[in-house]
Amino acid sequence: VKPVGGAFRFITGGARKRAYRITTPSAALSVRGTMFDVYIAPNGTEWLLLHVGSLEICDTRSQTQPVCRVLNNPCEVMRISPDTNF
């Protein structure tokens, strides 16, 4: 899945977790028994809201080793700005 704008909710199913590949303009998302929302604003700012499970977010804009963060608490939110690293 490669969303470039708008909002969507992702809920994992019965497939192996490695079967899911989600990339946004700024990040790659790894899912782990997860339900989460993504909103990509017209200015490129991304918002991720975790409902269930765990979500690893890696900055794909890095020229070196990507920086990754993990959301693992329900209702945890992450904002990714298009002009700054996270």
CSV table of C-alpha atoms in Angstrom, one decimal:
chain,number,residue,atom,x,y,z
A,1,VAL,CA,0.0,0.0,0.0
A,2,LYS,CA,1.4,3.4,-0.9
A,3,PRO,CA,-1.0,6.2,0.2
A,4,VAL,CA,0.0,9.7,-0.9
A,5,GLY,CA,-2.8,11.7,0.7
A,6,GLY,CA,-6.0,11.5,2.6
A,7,ALA,CA,-7.0,9.2,5.5
A,8,PHE,CA,-7.3,5.4,5.9
A,9,ARG,CA,-7.6,2.8,8.6
A,10,PHE,CA,-5.5,-0.4,8.4
A,11,ILE,CA,-6.4,-3.6,10.2
A,12,THR,CA,-4.2,-6.6,9.9
A,13,GLY,CA,-5.8,-9.9,8.9
A,14,GLY,CA,-4.7,-13.5,8.9
A,15,ALA,CA,-1.7,-13.1,6.5
A,16,ARG,CA,1.8,-13.2,7.9
A,17,LYS,CA,2.9,-9.8,9.2
A,18,ARG,CA,5.8,-9.6,6.7
A,19,ALA,CA,3.2,-9.8,3.9
A,20,TYR,CA,2.2,-6.2,4.7
A,21,ARG,CA,4.2,-3.4,3.2
A,22,ILE,CA,3.0,0.1,3.8
A,23,THR,CA,5.0,3.1,2.7
A,24,THR,CA,3.9,6.8,3.0
A,25,PRO,CA,5.8,9.7,1.4
A,26,SER,CA,8.0,9.9,4.5
A,27,ALA,CA,8.0,6.5,6.3
A,28,ALA,CA,7.8,2.8,6.0
A,29,LEU,CA,5.4,1.1,8.5
A,30,SER,CA,5.8,-2.4,9.9
A,31,VAL,CA,2.6,-3.9,11.5
A,32,ARG,CA,2.3,-6.3,14.3
A,33,GLY,CA,-1.3,-7.4,15.1
A,34,THR,CA,-2.3,-3.9,14.5
A,35,MET,CA,-5.1,-1.5,13.9
A,36,PHE,CA,-4.1,2.1,13.2
A,37,ASP,CA,-5.2,5.2,11.3
A,38,VAL,CA,-3.1,7.3,9.0
A,39,TYR,CA,-3.8,10.8,7.7
A,40,ILE,CA,-1.6,12.5,5.2
A,41,ALA,CA,-2.4,16.2,4.9
A,42,PRO,CA,-2.2,18.2,1.7
A,43,ASN,CA,1.0,19.9,3.0
A,44,GLY,CA,2.6,16.4,3.4
A,45,THR,CA,2.4,16.2,7.2
A,46,GLU,CA,1.5,12.7,8.3
A,47,TRP,CA,-0.4,11.6,11.5
A,48,LEU,CA,-0.5,8.1,12.8
A,49,LEU,CA,-2.8,6.9,15.5
A,50,LEU,CA,-2.4,3.5,17.0
A,51,HIS,CA,-5.5,1.7,18.2
A,52,VAL,CA,-4.3,-1.9,18.9
A,53,GLY,CA,-1.0,-3.8,18.6
A,54,SER,CA,2.3,-2.2,17.7
A,55,LEU,CA,3.6,-0.1,14.8
A,56,GLU,CA,7.2,0.5,13.8
A,57,ILE,CA,7.7,3.7,11.7
A,58,CYS,CA,11.0,4.2,9.9
A,59,ASP,CA,12.1,7.4,8.2
A,60,THR,CA,12.6,6.6,4.5
A,61,ARG,CA,14.0,10.0,3.7
A,62,SER,CA,17.3,9.3,5.4
A,63,GLN,CA,20.4,9.0,3.2
A,64,THR,CA,22.1,6.8,5.8
A,65,GLN,CA,20.6,4.3,8.3
A,66,PRO,CA,16.9,5.0,8.7
A,67,VAL,CA,15.7,6.2,12.1
A,68,CYS,CA,12.8,4.1,13.5
A,69,ARG,CA,10.3,4.7,16.2
A,70,VAL,CA,7.8,2.2,17.7
A,71,LEU,CA,4.2,3.0,18.8
A,72,ASN,CA,3.0,0.3,21.2
A,73,ASN,CA,0.5,2.1,23.5
A,74,PRO,CA,-3.2,2.4,22.4
A,75,CYS,CA,-4.1,6.0,21.5
A,76,GLU,CA,-0.4,6.9,20.9
A,77,VAL,CA,0.0,9.4,18.1
A,78,MET,CA,3.0,10.3,15.9
A,79,ARG,CA,3.3,13.4,13.7
A,80,ILE,CA,5.8,13.3,10.8
A,81,SER,CA,6.6,16.7,9.2
A,82,PRO,CA,7.7,16.7,5.6
A,83,ASP,CA,10.5,19.1,6.3
A,84,THR,CA,12.1,17.6,9.5
A,85,ASN,CA,13.4,14.2,10.5
A,86,PHE,CA,11.8,12.3,13.4
